[in-house]
PDB file of C-alpha atoms in Angstrom:
ATOM      1  CA  GLY T 229      -8.635 141.800-148.753  1.00 68.00           C
ATOM      2  CA  ALA T 230     -12.076 142.838-148.098  1.00 80.00           C
ATOM      3  CA  VAL T 231     -13.199 146.023-149.422  1.00 90.00           C
ATOM      4  CA  VAL T 232     -15.481 148.245-147.649  1.00 94.00           C
ATOM      5  CA  SER T 233     -16.834 151.262-149.734  1.00 95.00           C
ATOM      6  CA  GLN T 234     -18.029 154.318-147.734  1.00 97.00           C
ATOM      7  CA  HIS T 235     -19.637 157.241-149.317  1.00 96.00           C
ATOM      8  CA  PRO T 236     -19.831 159.992-149.292  1.00 97.00           C
ATOM      9  CA  SER T 237     -15.996 160.879-147.900  1.00 95.00           C
ATOM     10  CA  ARG T 238     -16.923 164.408-146.477  1.00 96.00           C
ATOM     11  CA  VAL T 239     -19.802 166.251-146.411  1.00 96.00           C
ATOM     12  CA  ILE T 240     -20.456 170.102-145.456  1.00 97.00           C
ATOM     13  CA  CYS T 241     -23.918 171.150-144.622  1.00 95.00           C
ATOM     14  CA  LYS T 242     -26.301 173.467-143.009  1.00 96.00           C
ATOM     15  CA  SER T 243     -28.037 172.913-139.571  1.00 96.00           C
ATOM     16  CA  GLY T 244     -31.469 171.138-139.954  1.00 96.00           C
ATOM     17  CA  THR T 245     -30.513 169.186-143.070  1.00 96.00           C
ATOM     18  CA  SER T 246     -30.435 165.484-143.281  1.00 97.00           C
ATOM     19  CA  VAL T 247     -27.275 163.633-144.101  1.00 97.00           C
ATOM     20  CA  LYS T 248     -27.068 160.213-145.333  1.00 97.00           C
ATOM     21  CA  ILE T 249     -24.130 158.088-145.657  1.00 98.00           C
ATOM     22  CA  GLU T 250     -23.423 154.375-147.509  1.00 97.00           C
ATOM     23  CA  CYS T 251     -21.320 151.968-146.669  1.00 96.00           C
ATOM     24  CA  ARG T 252     -21.078 148.813-149.333  1.00 95.00           C
ATOM     25  CA  SER T 253     -19.103 145.584-149.110  1.00 93.00           C
ATOM     26  CA  LEU T 254     -17.718 145.089-152.668  1.00 93.00           C
ATOM     27  CA  ASP T 255     -16.363 141.697-152.658  1.00 88.00           C
ATOM     28  CA  PHE T 256     -17.847 140.008-149.673  1.00 88.00           C
ATOM     29  CA  GLN T 257     -21.504 139.781-148.336  1.00 88.00           C
ATOM     30  CA  ALA T 258     -21.768 141.258-144.738  1.00 86.00           C
ATOM     31  CA  THR T 259     -24.644 140.036-142.729  1.00 80.00           C
ATOM     32  CA  THR T 260     -23.464 142.336-140.164  1.00 87.00           C
ATOM     33  CA  MET T 261     -22.273 146.107-140.387  1.00 92.00           C
ATOM     34  CA  PHE T 262     -21.258 148.532-137.686  1.00 93.00           C
ATOM     35  CA  TRP T 263     -21.282 152.170-137.299  1.00 96.00           C
ATOM     36  CA  TYR T 264     -18.666 154.288-135.622  1.00 95.00           C
ATOM     37  CA  ARG T 265     -18.449 157.796-134.414  1.00 95.00           C
ATOM     38  CA  GLN T 266     -14.640 159.316-133.909  1.00 91.00           C
ATOM     39  CA  PHE T 267     -14.090 163.042-132.315  1.00 86.00           C
ATOM     40  CA  PRO T 268     -10.707 163.778-133.306  1.00 82.00           C
ATOM     41  CA  LYS T 269      -7.845 162.215-130.862  1.00 79.00           C
ATOM     42  CA  GLN T 270     -10.403 159.900-129.708  1.00 83.00           C
ATOM     43  CA  SER T 271     -11.237 155.936-130.335  1.00 87.00           C
ATOM     44  CA  LEU T 272     -14.035 154.789-132.166  1.00 90.00           C
ATOM     45  CA  MET T 273     -17.336 154.565-130.339  1.00 91.00           C
ATOM     46  CA  LEU T 274     -19.849 152.310-131.684  1.00 91.00           C
ATOM     47  CA  MET T 275     -23.156 153.748-132.229  1.00 94.00           C
ATOM     48  CA  ALA T 276     -24.881 150.724-133.418  1.00 94.00           C
ATOM     49  CA  THR T 277     -25.044 147.543-135.392  1.00 91.00           C
ATOM     50  CA  SER T 278     -26.883 147.237-138.539  1.00 89.00           C
ATOM     51  CA  ASN T 279     -28.100 143.507-139.245  1.00 85.00           C
ATOM     52  CA  GLU T 280     -29.329 142.796-143.041  1.00 83.00           C
ATOM     53  CA  GLY T 281     -32.831 142.498-142.766  1.00 82.00           C
ATOM     54  CA  SER T 282     -33.872 143.503-139.242  1.00 84.00           C
ATOM     55  CA  LYS T 283     -33.747 146.467-137.031  1.00 87.00           C
ATOM     56  CA  ALA T 284     -30.541 148.105-136.184  1.00 91.00           C
ATOM     57  CA  THR T 285     -29.353 147.549-132.325  1.00 91.00           C
ATOM     58  CA  TYR T 286     -28.442 151.035-131.322  1.00 94.00           C
ATOM     59  CA  GLU T 287     -25.356 151.458-128.122  1.00 91.00           C
ATOM     60  CA  GLN T 288     -26.926 153.218-125.281  1.00 91.00           C
ATOM     61  CA  GLY T 289     -27.466 156.865-125.536  1.00 92.00           C
ATOM     62  CA  VAL T 290     -27.450 157.009-129.508  1.00 94.00           C
ATOM     63  CA  GLU T 291     -30.502 158.395-130.465  1.00 94.00           C
ATOM     64  CA  LYS T 292     -31.988 155.481-133.251  1.00 92.00           C
ATOM     65  CA  ASP T 293     -35.021 158.612-134.526  1.00 94.00           C
ATOM     66  CA  LYS T 294     -31.676 160.632-134.956  1.00 96.00           C
ATOM     67  CA  PHE T 295     -29.316 158.110-136.658  1.00 97.00           C
ATOM     68  CA  LEU T 296     -31.541 155.866-138.775  1.00 96.00           C
ATOM     69  CA  ILE T 297     -29.854 153.214-140.352  1.00 94.00           C
ATOM     70  CA  ASN T 298     -31.059 150.772-143.219  1.00 91.00           C
ATOM     71  CA  HIS T 299     -29.433 147.737-144.053  1.00 88.00           C
ATOM     72  CA  ALA T 300     -31.357 146.697-146.727  1.00 82.00           C
ATOM     73  CA  SER T 301     -29.067 144.043-148.558  1.00 89.00           C
ATOM     74  CA  LEU T 302     -25.752 142.395-147.762  1.00 88.00           C
ATOM     75  CA  THR T 303     -23.807 144.893-149.316  1.00 92.00           C
ATOM     76  CA  LEU T 304     -25.081 148.147-148.284  1.00 94.00           C
ATOM     77  CA  SER T 305     -26.120 149.764-145.209  1.00 94.00           C
ATOM     78  CA  THR T 306     -26.776 153.123-144.975  1.00 95.00           C
ATOM     79  CA  LEU T 307     -26.475 155.988-141.581  1.00 97.00           C
ATOM     80  CA  THR T 308     -28.548 158.878-142.077  1.00 97.00           C
ATOM     81  CA  VAL T 309     -28.126 161.955-139.808  1.00 97.00           C
ATOM     82  CA  THR T 310     -31.469 163.168-139.698  1.00 96.00           C
ATOM     83  CA  SER T 311     -31.338 167.065-138.885  1.00 96.00           C
ATOM     84  CA  ALA T 312     -28.343 167.954-138.329  1.00 96.00           C
ATOM     85  CA  HIS T 313     -26.600 170.064-136.461  1.00 95.00           C
ATOM     86  CA  PRO T 314     -23.607 171.781-135.284  1.00 95.00           C
ATOM     87  CA  GLU T 315     -22.979 169.318-132.100  1.00 94.00           C
ATOM     88  CA  ASP T 316     -23.144 165.847-135.129  1.00 95.00           C
ATOM     89  CA  SER T 317     -20.052 167.005-136.671  1.00 95.00           C
ATOM     90  CA  SER T 318     -17.684 164.453-136.426  1.00 94.00           C
ATOM     91  CA  PHE T 319     -15.872 161.531-138.013  1.00 94.00           C
ATOM     92  CA  TYR T 320     -18.323 158.787-138.992  1.00 96.00           C
ATOM     93  CA  ILE T 321     -16.912 155.414-140.196  1.00 96.00           C
ATOM     94  CA  CYS T 322     -18.358 152.087-140.791  1.00 96.00           C
ATOM     95  CA  SER T 323     -17.303 148.380-140.803  1.00 93.00           C
ATOM     96  CA  ALA T 324     -18.332 145.191-142.060  1.00 91.00           C
ATOM     97  CA  THR T 325     -17.597 141.103-141.620  1.00 85.00           C
ATOM     98  CA  GLU T 326     -18.134 138.875-143.661  1.00 80.00           C
ATOM     99  CA  GLN T 327     -20.870 136.463-143.754  1.00 74.00           C
ATOM    100  CA  GLY T 328     -19.600 133.054-142.413  1.00 72.00           C
ATOM    101  CA  SER T 329     -16.453 134.190-141.233  1.00 70.00           C
ATOM    102  CA  ALA T 330     -15.138 132.291-138.285  1.00 65.00           C
ATOM    103  CA  LYS T 331     -12.667 135.312-137.062  1.00 67.00           C
ATOM    104  CA  ASN T 332     -14.606 138.436-135.995  1.00 68.00           C
ATOM    105  CA  ILE T 333     -12.379 140.960-138.701  1.00 80.00           C
ATOM    106  CA  GLN T 334     -14.071 144.205-139.283  1.00 85.00           C
ATOM    107  CA  TYR T 335     -12.743 146.059-142.456  1.00 90.00           C
ATOM    108  CA  PHE T 336     -13.587 149.322-142.084  1.00 93.00           C
ATOM    109  CA  GLY T 337     -14.495 152.104-144.546  1.00 95.00           C
ATOM    110  CA  ALA T 338     -12.194 155.398-145.384  1.00 94.00           C
ATOM    111  CA  GLY T 339     -14.973 157.297-142.923  1.00 95.00           C
ATOM    112  CA  THR T 340     -17.566 160.236-143.562  1.00 96.00           C
ATOM    113  CA  ARG T 341     -16.421 163.779-142.274  1.00 95.00           C
ATOM    114  CA  LEU T 342     -19.101 165.752-141.591  1.00 96.00           C
ATOM    115  CA  SER T 343     -19.411 169.164-140.950  1.00 96.00           C
ATOM    116  CA  VAL T 344     -22.713 171.208-139.885  1.00 96.00           C
ATOM    117  CA  LEU T 345     -22.619 174.993-139.944  1.00 95.00           C
TER     118      LEU T 345
ATOM    119  CA  GLY I 216     -20.532 145.086-120.919  1.00 79.00           C
ATOM    120  CA  GLU I 217     -16.824 144.964-122.025  1.00 85.00           C
ATOM    121  CA  ASN I 218     -14.242 147.442-121.156  1.00 90.00           C
ATOM    122  CA  VAL I 219     -11.106 147.936-122.837  1.00 94.00           C
ATOM    123  CA  GLU I 220      -8.275 149.900-121.115  1.00 95.00           C
ATOM    124  CA  GLN I 221      -5.228 150.762-123.480  1.00 97.00           C
ATOM    125  CA  HIS I 222      -1.656 152.654-122.337  1.00 97.00           C
ATOM    126  CA  PRO I 223      -0.197 154.654-122.672  1.00 97.00           C
ATOM    127  CA  SER I 224      -2.248 157.276-124.601  1.00 95.00           C
ATOM    128  CA  THR I 225       1.111 158.870-126.571  1.00 96.00           C
ATOM    129  CA  LEU I 226       4.546 156.801-127.246  1.00 97.00           C
ATOM    130  CA  SER I 227       7.579 158.255-128.573  1.00 98.00           C
ATOM    131  CA  VAL I 228      10.219 155.989-129.463  1.00 97.00           C
ATOM    132  CA  GLN I 229      13.660 156.603-131.407  1.00 98.00           C
ATOM    133  CA  GLU I 230      14.203 154.541-134.630  1.00 97.00           C
ATOM    134  CA  GLY I 231      15.309 151.199-134.289  1.00 97.00           C
ATOM    135  CA  ASP I 232      13.867 150.901-130.507  1.00 97.00           C
ATOM    136  CA  SER I 233      11.081 148.965-129.907  1.00 98.00           C
ATOM    137  CA  ALA I 234       7.447 149.811-128.640  1.00 98.00           C
ATOM    138  CA  VAL I 235       5.138 147.808-126.626  1.00 98.00           C
ATOM    139  CA  ILE I 236       1.252 149.056-125.989  1.00 98.00           C
ATOM    140  CA  LYS I 237      -0.723 147.317-123.108  1.00 98.00           C
ATOM    141  CA  CYS I 238      -4.576 146.868-122.764  1.00 98.00           C
ATOM    142  CA  THR I 239      -6.975 145.227-120.184  1.00 97.00           C
ATOM    143  CA  TYR I 240     -10.125 143.947-120.619  1.00 96.00           C
ATOM    144  CA  SER I 241     -13.369 142.910-118.289  1.00 94.00           C
ATOM    145  CA  ASP I 242     -15.761 140.297-119.641  1.00 91.00           C
ATOM    146  CA  SER I 243     -13.815 136.561-119.348  1.00 90.00           C
ATOM    147  CA  ALA I 244     -16.016 135.351-122.332  1.00 88.00           C
ATOM    148  CA  SER I 245     -13.740 137.907-124.915  1.00 91.00           C
ATOM    149  CA  ASN I 246     -12.021 135.513-127.101  1.00 89.00           C
ATOM    150  CA  TYR I 247     -10.661 137.562-130.110  1.00 89.00           C
ATOM    151  CA  PHE I 248      -8.460 140.544-129.794  1.00 93.00           C
ATOM    152  CA  PRO I 249      -7.768 142.244-132.972  1.00 92.00           C
ATOM    153  CA  TRP I 250      -5.215 145.064-133.200  1.00 96.00           C
ATOM    154  CA  TYR I 251      -5.611 147.879-135.808  1.00 95.00           C
ATOM    155  CA  LYS I 252      -3.574 150.696-136.796  1.00 96.00           C
ATOM    156  CA  GLN I 253      -5.046 154.170-137.991  1.00 93.00           C
ATOM    157  CA  GLU I 254      -3.230 156.770-139.695  1.00 92.00           C
ATOM    158  CA  LEU I 255      -4.139 160.267-139.574  1.00 86.00           C
ATOM    159  CA  GLY I 256      -7.306 160.893-141.755  1.00 82.00           C
ATOM    160  CA  LYS I 257      -7.252 157.092-142.776  1.00 87.00           C
ATOM    161  CA  ARG I 258      -9.445 153.848-141.912  1.00 90.00           C
ATOM    162  CA  PRO I 259      -8.408 151.535-139.476  1.00 92.00           C
ATOM    163  CA  GLN I 260      -6.035 148.586-140.940  1.00 92.00           C
ATOM    164  CA  LEU I 261      -5.892 145.348-139.118  1.00 92.00           C
ATOM    165  CA  ILE I 262      -2.368 144.266-138.377  1.00 95.00           C
ATOM    166  CA  ILE I 263      -2.328 141.830-136.137  1.00 95.00           C
ATOM    167  CA  ASP I 264      -4.980 139.488-134.235  1.00 92.00           C
ATOM    168  CA  ILE I 265      -5.113 136.548-131.682  1.00 92.00           C
ATOM    169  CA  ARG I 266      -7.285 134.052-130.340  1.00 87.00           C
ATOM    170  CA  SER I 267      -7.761 133.355-126.545  1.00 79.00           C
ATOM    171  CA  ASN I 268      -6.509 129.721-127.220  1.00 79.00           C
ATOM    172  CA  VAL I 269      -3.138 131.164-128.116  1.00 80.00           C
ATOM    173  CA  GLY I 270      -0.758 132.841-125.667  1.00 91.00           C
ATOM    174  CA  GLU I 271       1.900 134.699-128.564  1.00 94.00           C
ATOM    175  CA  LYS I 272       1.691 135.350-132.483  1.00 94.00           C
ATOM    176  CA  LYS I 273       4.013 136.918-134.565  1.00 96.00           C
ATOM    177  CA  ASP I 274       4.182 138.409-137.849  1.00 94.00           C
ATOM    178  CA  GLN I 275       7.644 139.904-138.745  1.00 96.00           C
ATOM    179  CA  ARG I 276       8.391 142.904-136.907  1.00 97.00           C
ATOM    180  CA  ILE I 277       5.165 142.755-135.227  1.00 98.00           C
ATOM    181  CA  ALA I 278       3.965 140.652-131.830  1.00 97.00           C
ATOM    182  CA  VAL I 279       1.102 140.218-129.255  1.00 97.00           C
ATOM    183  CA  THR I 280       1.006 138.883-126.232  1.00 96.00           C
ATOM    184  CA  LEU I 281      -2.327 137.625-124.343  1.00 96.00           C
ATOM    185  CA  ASN I 282      -2.678 136.323-120.650  1.00 95.00           C
ATOM    186  CA  LYS I 283      -5.867 135.148-120.527  1.00 92.00           C
ATOM    187  CA  THR I 284      -5.910 134.750-116.969  1.00 92.00           C
ATOM    188  CA  ALA I 285      -4.958 138.493-116.154  1.00 94.00           C
ATOM    189  CA  LYS I 286      -7.029 139.812-119.122  1.00 95.00           C
ATOM    190  CA  HIS I 287      -3.799 141.428-120.836  1.00 95.00           C
ATOM    191  CA  PHE I 288      -2.600 141.809-124.266  1.00 97.00           C
ATOM    192  CA  SER I 289      -0.152 143.562-125.638  1.00 98.00           C
ATOM    193  CA  LEU I 290       1.243 144.967-129.078  1.00 98.00           C
ATOM    194  CA  HIS I 291       5.127 144.813-129.250  1.00 98.00           C
ATOM    195  CA  ILE I 292       6.408 146.660-132.325  1.00 98.00           C
ATOM    196  CA  THR I 293      10.532 145.802-133.102  1.00 97.00           C
ATOM    197  CA  GLU I 294      13.041 147.372-134.595  1.00 97.00           C
ATOM    198  CA  THR I 295      10.421 150.465-134.965  1.00 98.00           C
ATOM    199  CA  GLN I 296      10.509 152.785-138.306  1.00 97.00           C
ATOM    200  CA  PRO I 297       9.279 156.566-139.318  1.00 96.00           C
ATOM    201  CA  GLU I 298       6.373 154.859-140.964  1.00 96.00           C
ATOM    202  CA  ASP I 299       5.339 152.862-138.033  1.00 97.00           C
ATOM    203  CA  SER I 300       4.160 156.121-137.110  1.00 97.00           C
ATOM    204  CA  ALA I 301       0.359 156.258-136.728  1.00 96.00           C
ATOM    205  CA  VAL I 302      -2.382 155.548-133.514  1.00 95.00           C
ATOM    206  CA  TYR I 303      -3.258 151.984-132.592  1.00 97.00           C
ATOM    207  CA  PHE I 304      -5.871 150.560-131.137  1.00 96.00           C
ATOM    208  CA  CYS I 305      -6.804 147.371-129.489  1.00 96.00           C
ATOM    209  CA  ALA I 306     -10.145 145.469-129.394  1.00 94.00           C
ATOM    210  CA  ALA I 307     -11.726 142.698-128.002  1.00 93.00           C
ATOM    211  CA  SER I 308     -14.594 140.655-128.765  1.00 87.00           C
ATOM    212  CA  SER I 309     -16.394 137.445-128.206  1.00 79.00           C
ATOM    213  CA  SER I 310     -16.731 135.049-131.215  1.00 63.00           C
ATOM    214  CA  GLY I 311     -20.801 134.613-131.524  1.00 51.00           C
ATOM    215  CA  GLY I 312     -23.612 136.081-134.179  1.00 47.00           C
ATOM    216  CA  TYR I 313     -23.269 139.471-132.326  1.00 53.00           C
ATOM    217  CA  GLN I 314     -19.364 139.671-133.209  1.00 70.00           C
ATOM    218  CA  LYS I 315     -19.685 143.377-131.500  1.00 78.00           C
ATOM    219  CA  VAL I 316     -15.742 144.718-130.889  1.00 85.00           C
ATOM    220  CA  THR I 317     -15.238 146.977-128.088  1.00 89.00           C
ATOM    221  CA  PHE I 318     -11.949 149.190-128.769  1.00 91.00           C
ATOM    222  CA  GLY I 319      -9.433 150.771-126.530  1.00 94.00           C
ATOM    223  CA  THR I 320      -8.716 154.164-126.335  1.00 93.00           C
ATOM    224  CA  GLY I 321      -5.677 154.577-128.713  1.00 94.00           C
ATOM    225  CA  THR I 322      -1.898 154.646-128.731  1.00 96.00           C
ATOM    226  CA  LYS I 323      -0.483 157.491-130.523  1.00 96.00           C
ATOM    227  CA  LEU I 324       3.069 156.477-131.543  1.00 97.00           C
ATOM    228  CA  GLN I 325       5.840 158.637-132.560  1.00 97.00           C
ATOM    229  CA  VAL I 326       8.772 156.856-133.726  1.00 97.00           C
ATOM    230  CA  ILE I 327      11.636 159.754-133.998  1.00 96.00           C
ATOM    231  CA  PRO I 328      13.965 159.233-136.646  1.00 94.00           C
TER     232      PRO I 328
END
């Protein structure tokens, strides 16, 4: 099946620093990738939709200048949490859908646990 | 936008019993309904999905039903096993280029040996 790799799996950083998270589709091309945030014991909240070669589409309430998304190729999307603060601590998870697929199957990365001190 | 509600939030069953999780959605344009299983600390995994032109789909011990008129869909797990213990998410999506998926709030299933 399709594999999505997400790196790093865990980040601990100081308040004020920026953190970059990578999401790669390993064996398929992904025109669209999604970034979610998941709080403990809660559902996946869509933050933004990342489209290859164009600007990301952010969900209401998500600061685009805070969470920078770049989708420079059909296999890579990055999420940068700028000037991270303790309230940004969370589990961030990406997913990708296969280009040209009739189904909307989303393949998920393993997630990144961000802890901001 | 789409709104997906999921019940119950927690569910405990004895091993061998059946488990049922129910979801409702609001957008009549939604036509694709996947179910994901997420074990603690791991990524969500697709376990079964159904499209709006089908009322029921079964895969071994797992089945999903869809009532498009009522905007309800349900997950049924029969002969539950301890390894079925996880959080289950329903979701709804409409086809088309955007492919945005809206997730339910999740159901924590505990199968008691």
